[in-house]
Coordinates of C-alpha atoms in Angstrom, one line a residue:
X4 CA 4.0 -2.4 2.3
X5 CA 7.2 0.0 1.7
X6 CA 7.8 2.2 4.7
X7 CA 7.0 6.1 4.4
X8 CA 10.5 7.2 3.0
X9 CA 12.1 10.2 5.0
X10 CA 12.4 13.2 3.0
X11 CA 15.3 16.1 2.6
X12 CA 15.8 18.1 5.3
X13 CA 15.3 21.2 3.5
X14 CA 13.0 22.1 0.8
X15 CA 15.4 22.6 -2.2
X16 CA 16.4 26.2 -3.2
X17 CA 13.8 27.7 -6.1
X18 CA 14.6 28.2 -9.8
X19 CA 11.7 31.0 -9.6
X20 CA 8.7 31.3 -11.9
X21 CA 5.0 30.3 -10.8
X22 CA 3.4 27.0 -11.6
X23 CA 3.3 25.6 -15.2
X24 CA 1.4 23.0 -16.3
X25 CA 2.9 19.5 -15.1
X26 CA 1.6 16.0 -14.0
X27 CA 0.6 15.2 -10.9
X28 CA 2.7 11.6 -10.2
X29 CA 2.2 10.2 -7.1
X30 CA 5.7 9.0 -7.3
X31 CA 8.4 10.9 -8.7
X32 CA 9.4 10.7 -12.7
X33 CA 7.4 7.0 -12.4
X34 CA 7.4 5.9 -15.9
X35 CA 4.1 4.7 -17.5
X36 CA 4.0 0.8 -18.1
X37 CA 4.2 0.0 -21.5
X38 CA 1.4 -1.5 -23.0
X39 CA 1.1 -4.6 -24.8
X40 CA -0.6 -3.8 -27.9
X41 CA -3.6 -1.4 -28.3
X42 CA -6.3 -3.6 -26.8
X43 CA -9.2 -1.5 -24.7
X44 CA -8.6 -3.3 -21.7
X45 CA -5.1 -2.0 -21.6
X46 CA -5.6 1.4 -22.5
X47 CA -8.1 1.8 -19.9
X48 CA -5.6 0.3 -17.3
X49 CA -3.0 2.8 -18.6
X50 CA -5.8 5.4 -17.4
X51 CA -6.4 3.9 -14.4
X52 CA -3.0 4.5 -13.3
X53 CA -2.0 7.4 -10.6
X54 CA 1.2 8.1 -11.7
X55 CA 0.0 10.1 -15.0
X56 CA -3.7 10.9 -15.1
X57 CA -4.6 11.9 -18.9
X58 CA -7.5 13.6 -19.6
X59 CA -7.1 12.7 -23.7
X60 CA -5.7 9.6 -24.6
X61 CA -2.9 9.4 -26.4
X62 CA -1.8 7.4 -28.9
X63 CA -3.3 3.8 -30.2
X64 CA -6.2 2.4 -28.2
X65 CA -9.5 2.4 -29.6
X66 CA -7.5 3.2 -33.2
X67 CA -6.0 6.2 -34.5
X68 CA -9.4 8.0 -33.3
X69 CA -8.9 7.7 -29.6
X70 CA -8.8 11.2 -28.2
X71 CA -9.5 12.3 -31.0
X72 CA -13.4 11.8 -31.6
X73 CA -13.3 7.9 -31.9
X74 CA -16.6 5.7 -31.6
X75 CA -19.2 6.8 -29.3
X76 CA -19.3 3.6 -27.5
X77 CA -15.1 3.7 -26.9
X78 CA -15.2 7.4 -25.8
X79 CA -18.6 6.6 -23.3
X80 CA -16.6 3.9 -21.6
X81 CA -13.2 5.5 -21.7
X82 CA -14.6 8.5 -19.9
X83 CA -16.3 6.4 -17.7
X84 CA -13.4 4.2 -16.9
X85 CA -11.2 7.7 -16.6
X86 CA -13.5 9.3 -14.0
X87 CA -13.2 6.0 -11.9
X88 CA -9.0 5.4 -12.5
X89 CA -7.5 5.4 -9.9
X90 CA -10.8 5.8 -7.4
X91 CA -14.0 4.2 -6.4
X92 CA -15.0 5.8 -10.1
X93 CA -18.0 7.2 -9.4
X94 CA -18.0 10.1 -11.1
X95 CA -20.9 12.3 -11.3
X96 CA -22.0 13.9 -14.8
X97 CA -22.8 17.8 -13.7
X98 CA -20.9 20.0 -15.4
X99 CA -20.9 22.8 -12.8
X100 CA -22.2 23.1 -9.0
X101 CA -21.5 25.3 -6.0
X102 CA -21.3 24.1 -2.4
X103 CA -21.9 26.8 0.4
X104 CA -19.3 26.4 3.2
X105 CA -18.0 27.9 5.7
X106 CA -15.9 31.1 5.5
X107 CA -12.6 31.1 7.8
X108 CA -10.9 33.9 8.5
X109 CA -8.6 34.8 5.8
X110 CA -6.1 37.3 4.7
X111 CA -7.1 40.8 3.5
X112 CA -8.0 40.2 -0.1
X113 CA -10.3 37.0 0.6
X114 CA -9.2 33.8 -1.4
X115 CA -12.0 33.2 -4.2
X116 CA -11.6 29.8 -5.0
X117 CA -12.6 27.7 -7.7
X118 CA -11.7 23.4 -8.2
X119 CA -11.7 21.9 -11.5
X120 CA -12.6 18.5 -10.0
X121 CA -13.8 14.4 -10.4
X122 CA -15.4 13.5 -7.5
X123 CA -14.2 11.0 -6.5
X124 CA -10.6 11.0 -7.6
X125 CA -8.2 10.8 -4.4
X126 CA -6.2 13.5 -5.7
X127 CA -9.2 16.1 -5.9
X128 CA -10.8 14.1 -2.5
X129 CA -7.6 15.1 -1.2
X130 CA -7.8 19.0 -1.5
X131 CA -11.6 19.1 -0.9
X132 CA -11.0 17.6 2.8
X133 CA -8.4 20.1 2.9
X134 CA -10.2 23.1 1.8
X135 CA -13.3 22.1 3.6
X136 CA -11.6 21.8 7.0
X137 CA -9.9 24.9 7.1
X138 CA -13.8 26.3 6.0
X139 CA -12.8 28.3 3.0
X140 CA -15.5 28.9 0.7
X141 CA -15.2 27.4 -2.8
X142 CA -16.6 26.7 -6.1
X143 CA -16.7 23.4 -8.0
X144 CA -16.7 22.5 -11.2
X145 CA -17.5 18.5 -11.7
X146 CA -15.2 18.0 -15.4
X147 CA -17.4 15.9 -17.7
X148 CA -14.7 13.2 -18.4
X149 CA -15.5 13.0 -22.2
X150 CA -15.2 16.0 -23.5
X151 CA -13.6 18.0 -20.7
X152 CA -14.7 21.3 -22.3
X153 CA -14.7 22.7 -18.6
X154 CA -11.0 22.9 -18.4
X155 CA -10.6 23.6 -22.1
X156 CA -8.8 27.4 -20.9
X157 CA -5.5 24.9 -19.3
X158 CA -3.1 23.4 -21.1
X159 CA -2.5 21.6 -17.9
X160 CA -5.2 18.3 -19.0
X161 CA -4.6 17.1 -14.9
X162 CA -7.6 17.2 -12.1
X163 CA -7.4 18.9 -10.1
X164 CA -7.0 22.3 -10.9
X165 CA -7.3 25.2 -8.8
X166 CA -8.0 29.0 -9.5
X167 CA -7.2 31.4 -6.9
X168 CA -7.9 34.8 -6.7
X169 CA -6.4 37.1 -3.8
X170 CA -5.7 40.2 -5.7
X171 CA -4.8 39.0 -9.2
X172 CA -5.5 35.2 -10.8
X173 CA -3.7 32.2 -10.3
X174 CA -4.1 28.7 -11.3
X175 CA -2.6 25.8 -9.5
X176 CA -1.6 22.3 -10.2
X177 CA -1.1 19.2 -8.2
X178 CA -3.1 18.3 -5.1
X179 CA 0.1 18.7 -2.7
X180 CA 1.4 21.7 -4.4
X181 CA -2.6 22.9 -4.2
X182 CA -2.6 22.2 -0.7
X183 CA 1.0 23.3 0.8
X184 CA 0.6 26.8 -0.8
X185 CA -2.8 27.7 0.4
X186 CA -1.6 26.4 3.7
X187 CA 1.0 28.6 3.8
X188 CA -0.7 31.4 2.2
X189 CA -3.0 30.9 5.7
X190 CA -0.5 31.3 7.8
X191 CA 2.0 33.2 7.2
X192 CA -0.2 36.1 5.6
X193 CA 3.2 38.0 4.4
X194 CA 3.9 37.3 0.5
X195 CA 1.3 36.9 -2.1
X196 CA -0.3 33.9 -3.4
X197 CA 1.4 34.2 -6.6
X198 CA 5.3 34.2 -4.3
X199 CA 4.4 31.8 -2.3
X200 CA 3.5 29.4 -5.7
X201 CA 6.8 30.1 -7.1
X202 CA 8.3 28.4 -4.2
X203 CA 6.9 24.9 -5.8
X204 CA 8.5 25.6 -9.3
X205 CA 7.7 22.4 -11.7
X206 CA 10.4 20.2 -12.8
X207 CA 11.6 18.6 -16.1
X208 CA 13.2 14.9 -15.5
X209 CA 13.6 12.0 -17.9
X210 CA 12.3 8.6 -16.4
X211 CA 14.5 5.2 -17.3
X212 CA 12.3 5.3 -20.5
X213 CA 13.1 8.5 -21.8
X214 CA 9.9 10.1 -21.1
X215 CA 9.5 13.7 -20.4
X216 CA 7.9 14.1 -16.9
X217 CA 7.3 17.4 -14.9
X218 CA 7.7 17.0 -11.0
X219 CA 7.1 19.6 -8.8
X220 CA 9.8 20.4 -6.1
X221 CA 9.6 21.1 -2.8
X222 CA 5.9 20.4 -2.2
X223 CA 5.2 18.6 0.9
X224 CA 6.9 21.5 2.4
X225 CA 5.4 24.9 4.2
X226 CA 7.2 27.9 3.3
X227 CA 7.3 29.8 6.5
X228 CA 9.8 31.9 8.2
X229 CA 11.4 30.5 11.7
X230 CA 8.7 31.8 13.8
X231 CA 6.0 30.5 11.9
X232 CA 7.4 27.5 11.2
X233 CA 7.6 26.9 15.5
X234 CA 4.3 28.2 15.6
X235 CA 3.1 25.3 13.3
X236 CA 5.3 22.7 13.9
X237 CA 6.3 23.0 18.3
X238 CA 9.3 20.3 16.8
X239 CA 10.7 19.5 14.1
X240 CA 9.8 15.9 14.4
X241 CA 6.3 17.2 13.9
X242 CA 6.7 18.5 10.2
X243 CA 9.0 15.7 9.2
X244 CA 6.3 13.1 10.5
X245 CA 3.5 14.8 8.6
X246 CA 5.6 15.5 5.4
X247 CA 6.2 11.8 6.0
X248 CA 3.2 10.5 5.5
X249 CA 1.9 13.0 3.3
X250 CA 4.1 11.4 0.2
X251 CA 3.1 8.0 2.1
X252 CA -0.3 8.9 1.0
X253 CA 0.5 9.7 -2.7
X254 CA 3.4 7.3 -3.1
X255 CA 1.6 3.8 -1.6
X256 CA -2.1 4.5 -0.2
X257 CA -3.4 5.8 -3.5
X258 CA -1.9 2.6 -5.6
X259 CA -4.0 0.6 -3.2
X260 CA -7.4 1.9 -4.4
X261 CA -8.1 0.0 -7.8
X262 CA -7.7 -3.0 -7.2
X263 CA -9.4 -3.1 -4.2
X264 CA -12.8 -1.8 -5.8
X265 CA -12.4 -3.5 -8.8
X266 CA -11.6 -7.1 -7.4
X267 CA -13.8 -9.4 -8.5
X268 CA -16.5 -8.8 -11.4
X269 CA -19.2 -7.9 -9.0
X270 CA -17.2 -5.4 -7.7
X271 CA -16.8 -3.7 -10.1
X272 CA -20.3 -3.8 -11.9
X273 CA -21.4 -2.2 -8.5
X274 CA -18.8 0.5 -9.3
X275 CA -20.4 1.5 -12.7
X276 CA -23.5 1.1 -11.3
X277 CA -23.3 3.9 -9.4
X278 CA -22.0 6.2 -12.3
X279 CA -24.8 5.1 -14.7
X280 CA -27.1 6.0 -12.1
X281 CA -25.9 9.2 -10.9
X282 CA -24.5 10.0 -14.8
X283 CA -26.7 11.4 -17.6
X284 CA -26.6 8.4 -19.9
X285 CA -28.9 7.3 -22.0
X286 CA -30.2 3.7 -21.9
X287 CA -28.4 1.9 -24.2
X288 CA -25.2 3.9 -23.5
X289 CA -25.5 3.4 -19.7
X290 CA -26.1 -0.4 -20.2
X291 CA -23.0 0.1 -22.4
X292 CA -20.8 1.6 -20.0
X293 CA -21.7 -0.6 -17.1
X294 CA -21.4 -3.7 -18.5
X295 CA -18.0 -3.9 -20.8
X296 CA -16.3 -1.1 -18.5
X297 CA -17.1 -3.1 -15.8
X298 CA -15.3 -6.0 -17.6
X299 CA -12.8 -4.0 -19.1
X300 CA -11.9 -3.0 -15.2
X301 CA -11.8 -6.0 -13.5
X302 CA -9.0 -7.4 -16.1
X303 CA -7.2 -3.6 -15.5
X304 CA -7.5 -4.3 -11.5
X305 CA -5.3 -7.4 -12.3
X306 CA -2.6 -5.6 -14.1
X307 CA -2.7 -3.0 -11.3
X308 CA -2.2 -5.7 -9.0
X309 CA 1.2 -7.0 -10.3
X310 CA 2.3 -3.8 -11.3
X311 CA 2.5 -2.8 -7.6
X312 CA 3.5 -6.3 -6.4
X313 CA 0.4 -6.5 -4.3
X314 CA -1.0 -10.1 -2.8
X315 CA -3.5 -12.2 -4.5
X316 CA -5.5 -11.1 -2.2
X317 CA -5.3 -7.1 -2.1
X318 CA -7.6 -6.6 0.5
X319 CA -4.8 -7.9 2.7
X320 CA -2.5 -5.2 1.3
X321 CA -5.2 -2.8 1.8
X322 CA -6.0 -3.7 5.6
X323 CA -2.2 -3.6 6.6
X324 CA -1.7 0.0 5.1
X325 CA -4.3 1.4 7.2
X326 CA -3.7 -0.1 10.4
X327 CA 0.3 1.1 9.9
X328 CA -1.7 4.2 9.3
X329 CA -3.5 3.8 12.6
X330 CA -0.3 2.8 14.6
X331 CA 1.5 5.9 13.2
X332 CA -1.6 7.9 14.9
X333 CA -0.9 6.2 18.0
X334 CA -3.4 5.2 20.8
X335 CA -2.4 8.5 22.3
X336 CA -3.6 11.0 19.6
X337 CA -6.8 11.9 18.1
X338 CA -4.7 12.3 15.1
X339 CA -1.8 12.3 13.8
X340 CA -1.5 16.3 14.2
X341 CA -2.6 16.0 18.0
X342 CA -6.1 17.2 19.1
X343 CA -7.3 18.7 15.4
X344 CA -5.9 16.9 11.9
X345 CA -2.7 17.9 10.4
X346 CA -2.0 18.0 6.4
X347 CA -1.6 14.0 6.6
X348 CA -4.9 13.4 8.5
X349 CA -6.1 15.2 5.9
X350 CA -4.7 13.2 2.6
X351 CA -5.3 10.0 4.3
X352 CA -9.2 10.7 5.0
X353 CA -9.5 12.1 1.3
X354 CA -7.3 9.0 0.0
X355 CA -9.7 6.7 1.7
X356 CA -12.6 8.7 1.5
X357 CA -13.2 8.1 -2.0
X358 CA -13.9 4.3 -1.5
X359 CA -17.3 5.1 0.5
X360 CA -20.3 3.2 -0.3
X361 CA -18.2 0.3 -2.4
X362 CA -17.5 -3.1 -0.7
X363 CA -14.1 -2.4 -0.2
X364 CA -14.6 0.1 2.0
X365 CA -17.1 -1.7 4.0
X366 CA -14.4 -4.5 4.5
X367 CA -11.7 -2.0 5.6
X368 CA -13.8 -0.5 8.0
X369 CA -14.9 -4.1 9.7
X370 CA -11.4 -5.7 9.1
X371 CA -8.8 -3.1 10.3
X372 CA -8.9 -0.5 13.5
X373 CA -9.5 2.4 11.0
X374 CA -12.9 3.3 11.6
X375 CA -12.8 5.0 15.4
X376 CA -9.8 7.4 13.4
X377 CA -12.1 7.7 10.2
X378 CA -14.8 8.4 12.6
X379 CA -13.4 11.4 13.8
X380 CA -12.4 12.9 10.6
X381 CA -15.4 13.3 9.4
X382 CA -16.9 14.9 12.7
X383 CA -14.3 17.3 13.0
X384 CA -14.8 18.3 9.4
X385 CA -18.4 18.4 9.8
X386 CA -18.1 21.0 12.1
X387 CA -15.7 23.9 10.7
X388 CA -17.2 23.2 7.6
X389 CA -20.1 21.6 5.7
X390 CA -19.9 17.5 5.7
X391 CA -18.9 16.0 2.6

């Protein structure tokens, strides 16, 4: 497993502007593998990926039609496979629904927030354990994977998405940009939302490829003044550990999810299981999407697994990330922020979270030292908010 890599010691200077519609790449200007052919297994691998998360698909799998009405059959299991790349994939099928949670104090001009979401994708988990622990009341909006009609005002075609209202609307993109700007909006309750986004402006790069990718600088960074910043962070150690780990999370720990829940073949039918039965499918299409996704999965994990240079056996991969994870905590912490969980706490738990109730996570929990940690997480989140 590649060490967390250390990051610039200052966030780089701002070109201006507030967010645009980018990708959210858990690496930075990662090109896409190319795929051999237009076979349906591939294509749904190439949506599996973390690195560029499409919410139409572009291009030649399924035919000329795919993303663009296709068979009924291809789109079922490509939404399917979408709302599980990446995740456990257990994606639920309602459109809209609003959790109750606890308000925290907040800045004159309380934060109305809405997240365009998947469940269960680690990038969406991520801000939800986020949002939930600082209590901040929020609206969700599950997008139907298909026809994604609920996010049809973006041009961003990325989960999640994040409107914010303090004063004046705002949408927001990427989980870490997402999360470092609300964080920031928090504490240092001096420039507007829509400043403290223009700190995170999106960048244009050209990957090895040639491909256009947008990257946003400067987001695993809080944008605070010097006494906020010692307020937050007693030593600088402290924010360069849990910037640290915070890309570890979206750079390695993400990568890891996949193949790990689609391992073997029973694996992954127990992963469409679930989303036929908690989806609205009919019977034929459910049998549909459980059975050939589940297939067309298991081959993906595979691809996955060389892509990312894992071991034949990824569980071992898997179990070594997390105890690193663990040994970065320390026996002498709670967490890795001390007696409450910092922003990496946070993206860990909603990384890992989204593997709950698969037999991956089972494993990881009985094979690895994770689980007094995991424990804790969910208790101290159960308390300033409402327990996920």
């Amino acid at each position: 497993m590649p060490e967390p890599r250390s990051l610039s010691p200052e966030p780089r200077p701002c070109r201006g502007g507030a967010a645009v519609p980018g990708a959210e790449r858990p690496l930075s200007a990662r090109p896409q593998p190319k795929m051999a052919g237009a076979g349906r297994v591939w294509r749904l691998g190439a949506l599996l990926l973390p690195p560029a998360w499409r919410l139409r698909a572009p291009g030649r799998a399924f035919g000329a039609a795919a993303g663009r009405g296709g068979s009924s059959g291809g789109r079922l299991v490509l939404g399917a496979a979408f709302a599980l790349g990446g995740t456990a994939g257990l994606c639920l099928a309602a459109r809209q629904r609003l959790r109750e949670h606890s308000a925290a104090e907040l800045p004159a001009g309380s934060l109305q927030l809405t997240l365009y979401q998947y469940k269960t994708c680690p990038f969406c988990s991520k801000v939800r354990a986020f949002l939930d622990y600082h209590g901040l009341p929020y609206e969700i909006v599950e997008v139907n994977p298909i026809m994604r009609k609920e996010i049809k005002f973006s041009s961003y075609r990325k989960v999640p998405i994040l409107l914010a209202n303090a004063g004046s609307p705002l949408q927001l993109n990427d989980s870490s940009v997402i999360i470092s700007a609300i964080k920031t909006y928090l504490v240092s309750r001096r420039n507007s939302l829509e400043e403290i986004v223009s700190f995170y402006p999106p960048v244009k790069t050209v990957t090895e490829k040639g491909k256009e990718v947008v990257e946003y600088e400067n987001k695993y960074w809080l944008m605070l003044d010097e006494k906020e910043t010692k307020r937050v962070y007693p030593v600088k150690e402290v924010r360069v550990e849990e910037m640290k780990w915070r890309k570890w999370a979206d750079d390695w720990l993400v990568h890891l999810i996949s193949p790990n829940v689609y391992r073997t073949p029973k694996e992954a039918l127990a992963s469409f299981d679930y989303i036929v039965r908690e989806g609205k499918f009919g019977t034929l299409e459910g049998l549909f999407a459980k059975y050939v996704g589940a297939v067309a999965m298991f081959f993906v994990s595979k691809r996955l697994k060389k892509r990312h240079q894992l071991r034949d056996d990824v569980r071992e991969d898997l179990y070594q990330a997390v105890n690193e994870w663990v040994k970065a905590v320390g026996k002498n912490r709670l967490f890795m922020g001390g007696n409450q969980p910092n922003l990496a706490d946070l993206a860990v738990y909603g990384v890992l979270r989204v593997m709950e109730g698969l037999e991956a996570f089972d494993d990881m929990m009985a094979h690895t030292n994770i689980q007094p940690w995991y424990q804790r997480m969910e208790e101290v989140i159960e308390k300033t908010g409402v327990a996920i």
